[in-house]
Amino acid sequence: MQFRSTKSSGPLVSFKDAVLHCLPSDGGLYVPDQVIDIRQFFLHMDEKITYPELVATVAPTLLQGELNPFSASRVAESAFDFEPELIRLDDNLSILNLYKGPTGFFKDFGIAFLAAVMEELLKKSGQALILSAARGDTGVSMAHAFSKRKGICSVLVYPSGPIRGLDPATFVPNGGNIIPIQIKGTFDDCQRLIMETINDREFSGRYGVTCANAINPGRLLPQTFYYLYAFIKIKKYLSGDLVFSVPSGNFGNLIAGLYAWKFGMPVNGFIAAMNANNAFGDYIRGNPFVPRPLVNTNSPALDVSVPSNYERLASFYKEAPAVMRNMVYPASIGDDLTQWTIEHAWKKYKIHIDPHTAVALAAAEQVSAAHEWSGHVHTVVLATGHPAKEADLVRKATGQAIDIPESLQALQKKSDPIAVISPQLDAFEGAIASCF
Ligand SMILES: *Cc1c(COP(=O)(O)O)cnc(C)c1O
């Protein structure tokens, strides 16, 4: 599979180049240039297939010429010691738990694959230094996935504020390969510094600098695998249509679902489940996208005013606007209904869900009622966050105290970065260089 920029029809780049350069120089985003039909590889898969087996089967077909079946199997085995979990709640509803990874959110799936595939792709050609701006638990997920990967150092760039969940034993000065650096500034300063470093050709050439933010195709592509996995597990129960409900902030997860559909997965629609930050719903309904000011909600990972994957989604709509209108259903859920839905899920199905998942479940019920789907559509709700990460809200909604697994408790432990610097390029490059 080759990739091109959303802003032009060429030049085409390989998966490896798209991963290692992450952003085309014209300001667009990388998208697959051609659609590969992989139907024959998963349609007949046994439902007992494990997640690494599925990844090892599908990835070499998608990445033909770049990842052979042996490499793919190594990547899948080393990335995934956790799996998605599909639970059928009733005839019309399932939940796909994507929070069983090391940091309790679905982003672990993309990050774990990225780290493993980079190690594999770099095997013959040396070194890479991966820069990522770290917010929330993304830094921990990165550190976990990249720790001990040969030939790769991972630089985590933090804005001002506490840094949590890292293990100092993995830091470069202690013999590891993780370099946490704190900027006296904001998250935007972190992202700007990363772009400046990449554009400093001399420095980035010397250290093999690349970036690994959420729009890297190496994180996006592997998110299609759990949609295929869900389909394989559910297909024998399907008699009518299949729809996925996806809690959407930057829309990476939803785009990955659309790729799975393009690759041949039989699916009839996706619900773009948003909270009060719902301006993107206008775009999905066919109106111009006019961003609105950010609103803080009780599902903070969805508090996004301009989705970073806007260009990618727009390229789907440009290609086939009428098809897309029937494929993606927008919905917007307020804080009260989110909290009520956490309670409702507990009472009706005896499951604990986090607020992001609650937005998707409430959206599924809303869209289903509006279109009178009951009885002939099966909806799979994507559970993107571990309920224990929002234990207070879940307790408030359900009256139930919930256990916080030890691995998630460790996310709360504070640690110090190896350097705290002003948000300037020379200070930043100096801090990195001092590690070598
Ligand atoms: C990041 C995140 C989302 C939003 O996913 P996008 O791909 O940005 O749409 C939803 N839920 C949780 C828990 C998240 O961490």
CSV table of C-alpha atoms and ligand atoms in Angstrom, one decimal:
chain,number,residue,atom,x,y,z
A,1,MET,CA,0.0,0.0,0.0
A,2,GLN,CA,1.3,3.4,-1.0
A,3,PHE,CA,0.3,6.7,0.6
A,4,ARG,CA,-0.2,10.2,-0.8
A,5,SER,CA,-1.0,13.5,0.8
A,6,THR,CA,-4.6,14.7,1.1
A,7,LYS,CA,-3.4,17.9,-0.7
A,8,SER,CA,-2.0,16.3,-3.9
A,9,SER,CA,-2.1,13.2,-6.0
A,10,GLY,CA,1.6,12.6,-5.7
A,11,PRO,CA,4.4,11.8,-5.0
A,12,LEU,CA,3.5,8.4,-3.5
A,13,VAL,CA,5.4,7.2,-0.5
A,14,SER,CA,5.8,3.7,1.0
A,15,PHE,CA,4.3,2.8,4.4
A,16,LYS,CA,7.7,3.0,5.9
A,17,ASP,CA,8.3,6.5,4.6
A,18,ALA,CA,4.9,7.7,5.7
A,19,VAL,CA,5.5,6.3,9.2
A,20,LEU,CA,9.0,7.7,9.4
A,21,HIS,CA,8.1,11.2,8.1
A,22,CYS,CA,4.6,11.2,9.5
A,23,LEU,CA,3.5,14.5,7.7
A,24,PRO,CA,3.8,15.4,4.0
A,25,SER,CA,5.7,18.6,3.4
A,26,ASP,CA,2.6,20.2,1.7
A,27,GLY,CA,0.7,20.5,5.0
A,28,GLY,CA,-1.8,17.6,4.2
A,29,LEU,CA,-2.1,14.2,5.8
A,30,TYR,CA,-1.1,10.9,4.5
A,31,VAL,CA,-3.9,8.7,3.2
A,32,PRO,CA,-3.8,5.3,1.4
A,33,ASP,CA,-3.5,5.9,-2.3
A,34,GLN,CA,-5.3,2.7,-3.4
A,35,VAL,CA,-7.8,0.5,-1.7
A,36,ILE,CA,-6.7,-3.0,-1.2
A,37,ASP,CA,-9.6,-5.6,-1.0
A,38,ILE,CA,-8.7,-8.0,1.9
A,39,ARG,CA,-12.2,-9.6,2.1
A,40,GLN,CA,-10.9,-13.0,1.2
A,41,PHE,CA,-8.4,-12.9,4.1
A,42,PHE,CA,-10.9,-12.3,6.9
A,43,LEU,CA,-14.4,-13.2,5.7
A,44,HIS,CA,-13.8,-16.9,6.3
A,45,MET,CA,-11.6,-16.6,9.4
A,46,ASP,CA,-12.5,-18.8,12.3
A,47,GLU,CA,-14.1,-16.9,15.2
A,48,LYS,CA,-11.6,-18.5,17.5
A,49,ILE,CA,-8.8,-16.5,15.9
A,50,THR,CA,-6.6,-14.6,18.4
A,51,TYR,CA,-5.9,-10.9,17.8
A,52,PRO,CA,-2.2,-11.4,17.0
A,53,GLU,CA,-3.1,-14.1,14.5
A,54,LEU,CA,-5.6,-11.8,12.8
A,55,VAL,CA,-3.0,-9.0,12.6
A,56,ALA,CA,-0.3,-11.3,11.3
A,57,THR,CA,-2.7,-12.5,8.5
A,58,VAL,CA,-4.1,-9.2,7.4
A,59,ALA,CA,-1.1,-6.9,7.8
A,60,PRO,CA,1.2,-8.5,5.1
A,61,THR,CA,-1.6,-8.2,2.6
A,62,LEU,CA,-2.2,-4.5,3.3
A,63,LEU,CA,1.6,-3.8,3.4
A,64,GLN,CA,2.6,-6.1,0.6
A,65,GLY,CA,6.3,-5.7,-0.3
A,66,GLU,CA,7.1,-4.0,3.0
A,67,LEU,CA,6.0,-6.5,5.7
A,68,ASN,CA,6.3,-10.2,4.9
A,69,PRO,CA,4.2,-12.8,6.9
A,70,PHE,CA,7.2,-13.6,9.2
A,71,SER,CA,7.9,-10.0,10.0
A,72,ALA,CA,4.1,-9.4,10.5
A,73,SER,CA,3.9,-12.3,12.9
A,74,ARG,CA,6.8,-11.0,14.9
A,75,VAL,CA,5.3,-7.5,15.0
A,76,ALA,CA,1.9,-8.8,16.1
A,77,GLU,CA,3.3,-11.0,18.8
A,78,SER,CA,5.5,-8.4,20.3
A,79,ALA,CA,2.9,-5.6,20.1
A,80,PHE,CA,-0.2,-7.4,21.5
A,81,ASP,CA,-0.2,-9.1,24.8
A,82,PHE,CA,-3.7,-7.7,25.1
A,83,GLU,CA,-6.8,-8.2,23.0
A,84,PRO,CA,-10.1,-6.5,22.2
A,85,GLU,CA,-13.0,-8.1,24.0
A,86,LEU,CA,-16.4,-8.3,22.3
A,87,ILE,CA,-19.4,-8.8,24.6
A,88,ARG,CA,-22.9,-9.4,23.2
A,89,LEU,CA,-25.4,-7.6,25.4
A,90,ASP,CA,-28.5,-8.6,23.5
A,91,ASP,CA,-29.7,-9.4,19.9
A,92,ASN,CA,-29.2,-5.8,18.8
A,93,LEU,CA,-26.3,-4.6,20.8
A,94,SER,CA,-22.6,-5.5,21.5
A,95,ILE,CA,-19.8,-3.7,23.2
A,96,LEU,CA,-16.2,-3.9,22.0
A,97,ASN,CA,-13.9,-3.3,25.0
A,98,LEU,CA,-10.7,-1.7,23.7
A,99,TYR,CA,-9.3,-0.7,27.1
A,100,LYS,CA,-7.5,-3.8,28.1
A,101,GLY,CA,-4.1,-2.5,27.1
A,102,PRO,CA,-1.3,-1.2,29.4
A,103,THR,CA,-2.7,2.3,29.9
A,104,GLY,CA,-6.5,1.5,29.7
A,105,PHE,CA,-7.5,3.3,26.5
A,106,PHE,CA,-7.9,2.2,22.9
A,107,LYS,CA,-4.9,4.3,21.8
A,108,ASP,CA,-2.7,1.5,23.2
A,109,PHE,CA,-3.7,-0.5,20.0
A,110,GLY,CA,-2.3,2.0,17.5
A,111,ILE,CA,0.7,2.9,19.6
A,112,ALA,CA,1.7,-0.7,20.4
A,113,PHE,CA,1.6,-1.6,16.7
A,114,LEU,CA,3.5,1.5,15.7
A,115,ALA,CA,6.4,0.8,18.1
A,116,ALA,CA,6.7,-2.9,17.0
A,117,VAL,CA,6.4,-2.2,13.3
A,118,MET,CA,9.0,0.6,13.5
A,119,GLU,CA,11.5,-1.7,15.2
A,120,GLU,CA,10.9,-4.3,12.4
A,121,LEU,CA,11.1,-1.7,9.5
A,122,LEU,CA,14.3,-0.2,11.0
A,123,LYS,CA,16.0,-3.5,11.5
A,124,LYS,CA,18.5,-3.1,8.6
A,125,SER,CA,18.7,0.7,8.5
A,126,GLY,CA,19.8,2.0,11.9
A,127,GLN,CA,18.4,4.5,14.2
A,128,ALA,CA,15.4,6.6,14.9
A,129,LEU,CA,14.5,9.2,17.4
A,130,ILE,CA,10.8,9.6,17.8
A,131,LEU,CA,9.4,12.8,19.1
A,132,SER,CA,5.9,13.0,20.5
A,133,ALA,CA,4.0,15.6,22.3
A,134,ALA,CA,2.6,14.0,25.4
A,135,ARG,CA,-0.8,14.7,26.9
A,136,GLY,CA,-2.8,12.6,29.4
A,137,ASP,CA,-1.8,9.0,29.3
A,138,THR,CA,-0.4,9.1,25.7
A,139,GLY,CA,3.1,9.6,27.1
A,140,VAL,CA,2.8,6.5,29.3
A,141,SER,CA,1.5,4.4,26.4
A,142,MET,CA,4.4,5.6,24.2
A,143,ALA,CA,6.9,4.8,26.9
A,144,HIS,CA,5.4,1.4,27.5
A,145,ALA,CA,5.3,0.5,23.8
A,146,PHE,CA,8.8,1.9,22.8
A,147,SER,CA,10.7,0.8,25.9
A,148,LYS,CA,13.5,-1.7,24.9
A,149,ARG,CA,12.8,-1.3,21.2
A,150,LYS,CA,16.1,-1.8,19.4
A,151,GLY,CA,17.5,1.2,17.4
A,152,ILE,CA,14.8,3.6,18.7
A,153,CYS,CA,14.8,6.3,21.3
A,154,SER,CA,11.5,7.9,22.3
A,155,VAL,CA,11.4,11.6,23.2
A,156,LEU,CA,8.3,12.6,25.1
A,157,VAL,CA,7.7,16.3,25.1
A,158,TYR,CA,5.5,17.4,28.1
A,159,PRO,CA,4.0,20.8,28.7
A,160,SER,CA,4.0,22.4,32.2
A,161,GLY,CA,2.3,20.4,34.8
A,162,PRO,CA,2.7,17.1,36.7
A,163,ILE,CA,4.1,14.1,34.7
A,164,ARG,CA,2.6,10.9,35.7
A,165,GLY,CA,3.0,7.2,35.2
A,166,LEU,CA,6.5,6.9,33.8
A,167,ASP,CA,9.1,4.5,35.1
A,168,PRO,CA,12.5,6.2,35.6
A,169,ALA,CA,14.3,2.9,35.0
A,170,THR,CA,13.4,3.2,31.3
A,171,PHE,CA,15.0,6.7,30.9
A,172,VAL,CA,18.2,7.1,28.8
A,173,PRO,CA,20.4,8.2,31.7
A,174,ASN,CA,19.5,5.0,33.5
A,175,GLY,CA,20.2,2.7,30.5
A,176,GLY,CA,16.8,2.8,28.9
A,177,ASN,CA,15.6,4.5,25.7
A,178,ILE,CA,13.0,7.0,26.9
A,179,ILE,CA,13.7,10.7,27.1
A,180,PRO,CA,11.0,12.7,28.9
A,181,ILE,CA,11.6,16.5,28.5
A,182,GLN,CA,9.4,19.2,29.9
A,183,ILE,CA,8.8,22.5,28.2
A,184,LYS,CA,8.0,25.6,30.2
A,185,GLY,CA,4.9,26.1,28.0
A,186,THR,CA,1.8,24.7,26.6
A,187,PHE,CA,0.9,21.6,24.6
A,188,ASP,CA,0.9,23.7,21.4
A,189,ASP,CA,4.5,24.8,22.3
A,190,CYS,CA,5.5,21.1,22.4
A,191,GLN,CA,4.0,20.5,19.0
A,192,ARG,CA,5.6,23.6,17.5
A,193,LEU,CA,9.0,22.5,18.9
A,194,ILE,CA,8.6,19.1,17.4
A,195,MET,CA,7.9,20.6,13.9
A,196,GLU,CA,10.9,22.9,14.2
A,197,THR,CA,13.2,20.1,15.1
A,198,ILE,CA,12.0,18.0,12.1
A,199,ASN,CA,12.6,21.0,9.8
A,200,ASP,CA,16.1,21.4,11.2
A,201,ARG,CA,17.5,19.1,8.5
A,202,GLU,CA,21.0,18.9,9.9
A,203,PHE,CA,19.9,17.9,13.4
A,204,SER,CA,17.1,15.6,12.3
A,205,GLY,CA,19.3,13.9,9.7
A,206,ARG,CA,22.0,13.3,12.4
A,207,TYR,CA,19.6,11.6,14.8
A,208,GLY,CA,17.0,10.1,12.4
A,209,VAL,CA,14.3,12.3,13.9
A,210,THR,CA,10.6,11.3,13.2
A,211,CYS,CA,7.4,12.0,14.9
A,212,ALA,CA,4.7,9.7,16.3
A,213,ASN,CA,1.6,11.8,16.9
A,214,ALA,CA,-2.0,10.5,16.6
A,215,ILE,CA,-2.2,11.3,12.8
A,216,ASN,CA,0.8,9.0,12.0
A,217,PRO,CA,-0.5,6.4,9.5
A,218,GLY,CA,1.4,3.8,11.6
A,219,ARG,CA,-1.0,4.4,14.4
A,220,LEU,CA,-4.1,4.8,12.3
A,221,LEU,CA,-3.9,1.8,10.0
A,222,PRO,CA,-3.7,-0.8,12.8
A,223,GLN,CA,-6.9,0.6,14.3
A,224,THR,CA,-8.7,-1.1,11.4
A,225,PHE,CA,-7.7,-4.5,12.8
A,226,TYR,CA,-10.0,-4.3,15.8
A,227,TYR,CA,-13.0,-3.5,13.6
A,228,LEU,CA,-12.2,-6.7,11.5
A,229,TYR,CA,-11.8,-8.6,14.8
A,230,ALA,CA,-15.2,-7.5,16.0
A,231,PHE,CA,-16.8,-8.5,12.7
A,232,ILE,CA,-15.3,-12.0,12.8
A,233,LYS,CA,-16.5,-12.5,16.4
A,234,ILE,CA,-20.0,-11.2,15.7
A,235,LYS,CA,-20.8,-12.4,12.1
A,236,LYS,CA,-22.5,-15.7,13.0
A,237,TYR,CA,-25.1,-13.7,15.0
A,238,LEU,CA,-25.8,-11.2,12.3
A,239,SER,CA,-29.1,-11.4,10.4
A,240,GLY,CA,-29.5,-7.8,9.4
A,241,ASP,CA,-27.3,-4.7,9.2
A,242,LEU,CA,-24.2,-3.9,11.2
A,243,VAL,CA,-23.4,-0.5,12.6
A,244,PHE,CA,-20.5,0.7,14.8
A,245,SER,CA,-21.0,3.6,17.3
A,246,VAL,CA,-17.7,5.4,17.8
A,247,PRO,CA,-17.0,8.1,20.5
A,248,SER,CA,-15.3,10.7,18.3
A,249,GLY,CA,-12.9,13.6,19.2
A,250,ASN,CA,-10.2,13.8,16.5
A,251,PHE,CA,-12.0,11.2,14.4
A,252,GLY,CA,-9.0,8.8,14.0
A,253,ASN,CA,-11.0,5.9,15.3
A,254,LEU,CA,-14.0,6.6,13.0
A,255,ILE,CA,-11.6,7.0,10.0
A,256,ALA,CA,-10.0,3.6,10.8
A,257,GLY,CA,-13.5,2.1,10.7
A,258,LEU,CA,-14.1,3.7,7.3
A,259,TYR,CA,-10.9,2.2,6.0
A,260,ALA,CA,-12.0,-1.2,7.3
A,261,TRP,CA,-15.1,-0.8,5.2
A,262,LYS,CA,-13.1,0.3,2.2
A,263,PHE,CA,-10.9,-2.8,2.6
A,264,GLY,CA,-14.1,-5.0,2.3
A,265,MET,CA,-15.6,-5.3,5.7
A,266,PRO,CA,-19.4,-5.7,5.3
A,267,VAL,CA,-20.7,-2.8,7.5
A,268,ASN,CA,-23.7,-0.6,7.0
A,269,GLY,CA,-22.9,2.5,8.9
A,270,PHE,CA,-21.0,4.3,11.7
A,271,ILE,CA,-22.4,6.6,14.4
A,272,ALA,CA,-20.1,9.6,15.0
A,273,ALA,CA,-20.9,10.0,18.7
A,274,MET,CA,-19.9,13.5,20.0
A,275,ASN,CA,-20.5,15.3,23.2
A,276,ALA,CA,-21.4,19.1,23.3
A,277,ASN,CA,-18.5,19.7,21.0
A,278,ASN,CA,-20.6,18.8,18.0
A,279,ALA,CA,-19.8,21.3,15.2
A,280,PHE,CA,-18.4,18.6,13.1
A,281,GLY,CA,-21.9,17.0,13.0
A,282,ASP,CA,-22.9,19.9,10.7
A,283,TYR,CA,-20.2,19.0,8.2
A,284,ILE,CA,-21.3,15.3,8.3
A,285,ARG,CA,-24.9,16.5,7.5
A,286,GLY,CA,-23.6,18.3,4.4
A,287,ASN,CA,-23.1,21.8,5.7
A,288,PRO,CA,-19.8,23.8,5.8
A,289,PHE,CA,-17.6,23.0,8.8
A,290,VAL,CA,-17.6,26.1,11.1
A,291,PRO,CA,-15.5,25.4,14.3
A,292,ARG,CA,-17.1,26.6,17.5
A,293,PRO,CA,-15.3,27.4,20.8
A,294,LEU,CA,-14.4,24.4,23.0
A,295,VAL,CA,-16.8,23.3,25.7
A,296,ASN,CA,-15.5,21.3,28.7
A,297,THR,CA,-17.6,18.2,29.3
A,298,ASN,CA,-17.5,15.0,31.4
A,299,SER,CA,-16.1,13.1,28.4
A,300,PRO,CA,-12.9,15.2,28.0
A,301,ALA,CA,-11.2,13.0,25.3
A,302,LEU,CA,-14.0,14.2,23.0
A,303,ASP,CA,-13.4,17.9,23.8
A,304,VAL,CA,-12.0,18.8,20.4
A,305,SER,CA,-13.1,21.8,18.3
A,306,VAL,CA,-11.1,21.1,15.1
A,307,PRO,CA,-10.6,17.4,14.6
A,308,SER,CA,-7.0,16.7,13.5
A,309,ASN,CA,-8.2,14.2,11.0
A,310,TYR,CA,-10.5,16.7,9.3
A,311,GLU,CA,-8.5,16.5,6.0
A,312,ARG,CA,-8.8,12.7,6.0
A,313,LEU,CA,-12.6,12.7,6.5
A,314,ALA,CA,-13.0,15.5,3.9
A,315,SER,CA,-11.2,13.3,1.4
A,316,PHE,CA,-13.9,10.6,1.8
A,317,TYR,CA,-16.7,13.1,1.4
A,318,LYS,CA,-15.0,14.6,-1.7
A,319,GLU,CA,-14.8,11.2,-3.3
A,320,ALA,CA,-18.4,10.0,-2.7
A,321,PRO,CA,-20.6,12.6,-0.9
A,322,ALA,CA,-23.9,10.7,-1.4
A,323,VAL,CA,-22.5,7.4,-0.1
A,324,MET,CA,-21.0,9.1,2.9
A,325,ARG,CA,-24.3,10.7,3.8
A,326,ASN,CA,-25.8,7.2,4.2
A,327,MET,CA,-22.7,5.8,6.0
A,328,VAL,CA,-22.0,8.2,8.9
A,329,TYR,CA,-24.7,9.3,11.4
A,330,PRO,CA,-23.8,12.2,13.7
A,331,ALA,CA,-25.2,12.4,17.2
A,332,SER,CA,-24.5,14.7,20.1
A,333,ILE,CA,-24.9,13.7,23.8
A,334,GLY,CA,-24.9,16.1,26.7
A,335,ASP,CA,-23.3,15.6,30.1
A,336,ASP,CA,-26.5,14.7,31.9
A,337,LEU,CA,-27.5,12.0,29.4
A,338,THR,CA,-23.9,10.7,29.5
A,339,GLN,CA,-24.1,10.2,33.3
A,340,TRP,CA,-27.6,8.7,33.1
A,341,THR,CA,-26.3,6.3,30.5
A,342,ILE,CA,-23.5,5.1,32.8
A,343,GLU,CA,-26.2,4.3,35.3
A,344,HIS,CA,-28.5,2.7,32.7
A,345,ALA,CA,-25.7,0.5,31.4
A,346,TRP,CA,-25.2,-0.8,34.9
A,347,LYS,CA,-28.8,-1.4,35.7
A,348,LYS,CA,-29.7,-2.9,32.3
A,349,TYR,CA,-26.6,-4.9,31.3
A,350,LYS,CA,-24.6,-5.0,34.6
A,351,ILE,CA,-21.6,-3.4,32.9
A,352,HIS,CA,-19.5,-0.5,34.0
A,353,ILE,CA,-18.7,1.9,31.2
A,354,ASP,CA,-16.6,5.1,31.1
A,355,PRO,CA,-18.2,8.4,30.0
A,356,HIS,CA,-16.7,8.3,26.4
A,357,THR,CA,-18.3,4.9,26.0
A,358,ALA,CA,-21.5,6.2,27.5
A,359,VAL,CA,-21.6,8.9,24.8
A,360,ALA,CA,-21.4,6.2,22.1
A,361,LEU,CA,-24.0,4.0,23.8
A,362,ALA,CA,-26.4,6.9,24.2
A,363,ALA,CA,-25.8,8.0,20.6
A,364,ALA,CA,-26.5,4.4,19.4
A,365,GLU,CA,-29.9,4.4,21.2
A,366,GLN,CA,-30.7,7.9,19.9
A,367,VAL,CA,-29.9,7.1,16.2
A,368,SER,CA,-31.5,3.7,16.4
A,369,ALA,CA,-34.8,5.2,17.7
A,370,ALA,CA,-34.7,8.0,15.1
A,371,HIS,CA,-34.3,5.6,12.2
A,372,GLU,CA,-36.5,2.8,13.7
A,373,TRP,CA,-33.7,0.3,13.5
A,374,SER,CA,-34.8,-1.9,16.3
A,375,GLY,CA,-34.9,-5.5,15.4
A,376,HIS,CA,-32.9,-5.4,12.2
A,377,VAL,CA,-29.7,-3.6,13.0
A,378,HIS,CA,-26.9,-4.8,15.3
A,379,THR,CA,-24.9,-2.0,16.8
A,380,VAL,CA,-21.4,-2.5,18.2
A,381,VAL,CA,-20.4,0.2,20.7
A,382,LEU,CA,-16.7,0.9,20.9
A,383,ALA,CA,-15.6,1.1,24.6
A,384,THR,CA,-12.6,3.4,24.4
A,385,GLY,CA,-11.7,4.0,28.0
A,386,HIS,CA,-11.4,1.9,31.1
A,387,PRO,CA,-14.2,2.7,33.6
A,388,ALA,CA,-11.7,2.7,36.5
A,389,LYS,CA,-10.0,5.8,34.9
A,390,GLU,CA,-13.2,7.7,35.6
A,391,ALA,CA,-14.0,5.9,38.9
A,392,ASP,CA,-15.5,9.0,40.6
A,393,LEU,CA,-18.0,9.6,37.9
A,394,VAL,CA,-18.9,5.9,37.6
A,395,ARG,CA,-19.4,5.7,41.3
A,396,LYS,CA,-21.6,8.8,41.3
A,397,ALA,CA,-23.7,7.4,38.4
A,398,THR,CA,-24.1,3.8,39.6
A,399,GLY,CA,-23.6,4.0,43.4
A,400,GLN,CA,-21.0,1.3,42.9
A,401,ALA,CA,-17.3,1.6,44.0
A,402,ILE,CA,-15.1,0.2,41.3
A,403,ASP,CA,-11.8,-1.5,41.7
A,404,ILE,CA,-8.8,0.2,40.1
A,405,PRO,CA,-6.4,-2.4,38.7
A,406,GLU,CA,-2.8,-2.1,39.9
A,407,SER,CA,-1.5,-1.3,36.4
A,408,LEU,CA,-3.9,1.8,36.3
A,409,GLN,CA,-2.9,2.9,39.8
A,410,ALA,CA,0.7,3.1,38.6
A,411,LEU,CA,-0.5,5.7,36.1
A,412,GLN,CA,-1.0,8.1,39.0
A,413,LYS,CA,2.6,8.0,40.2
A,414,LYS,CA,4.5,11.3,39.6
A,415,SER,CA,7.9,11.4,38.1
A,416,ASP,CA,10.5,14.0,37.1
A,417,PRO,CA,11.6,14.6,33.5
A,418,ILE,CA,15.3,14.4,32.6
A,419,ALA,CA,15.3,18.1,31.8
A,420,VAL,CA,13.0,21.2,32.2
A,421,ILE,CA,13.7,23.8,29.5
A,422,SER,CA,12.4,26.9,27.9
A,423,PRO,CA,10.4,26.4,24.7
A,424,GLN,CA,13.3,27.2,22.4
A,425,LEU,CA,14.8,25.0,19.7
A,426,ASP,CA,18.4,25.3,20.8
A,427,ALA,CA,17.5,24.4,24.4
A,428,PHE,CA,15.4,21.4,23.2
A,429,GLU,CA,18.1,20.1,20.8
A,430,GLY,CA,20.7,20.6,23.5
A,431,ALA,CA,18.7,18.5,26.0
A,432,ILE,CA,18.3,15.7,23.4
A,433,ALA,CA,22.0,15.8,22.4
A,434,SER,CA,23.1,15.5,26.0
A,435,CYS,CA,21.6,12.0,26.1
A,436,PHE,CA,24.0,10.6,23.6
B,1,LIG,C1,-8.7,9.6,22.2
B,1,LIG,C2,-10.0,9.1,22.8
B,1,LIG,C3,-11.2,9.2,22.1
B,1,LIG,C4,-11.4,9.9,20.8
B,1,LIG,O1,-10.8,9.2,19.7
B,1,LIG,P1,-10.5,9.9,18.3
B,1,LIG,O2,-9.8,8.9,17.5
B,1,LIG,O3,-9.7,11.1,18.7
B,1,LIG,O4,-11.8,10.3,17.8
B,1,LIG,C5,-12.3,8.5,22.7
B,1,LIG,N1,-12.2,8.0,23.9
B,1,LIG,C6,-11.1,7.9,24.6
B,1,LIG,C7,-11.1,7.3,26.0
B,1,LIG,C8,-9.9,8.5,24.1
B,1,LIG,O5,-8.8,8.5,24.8
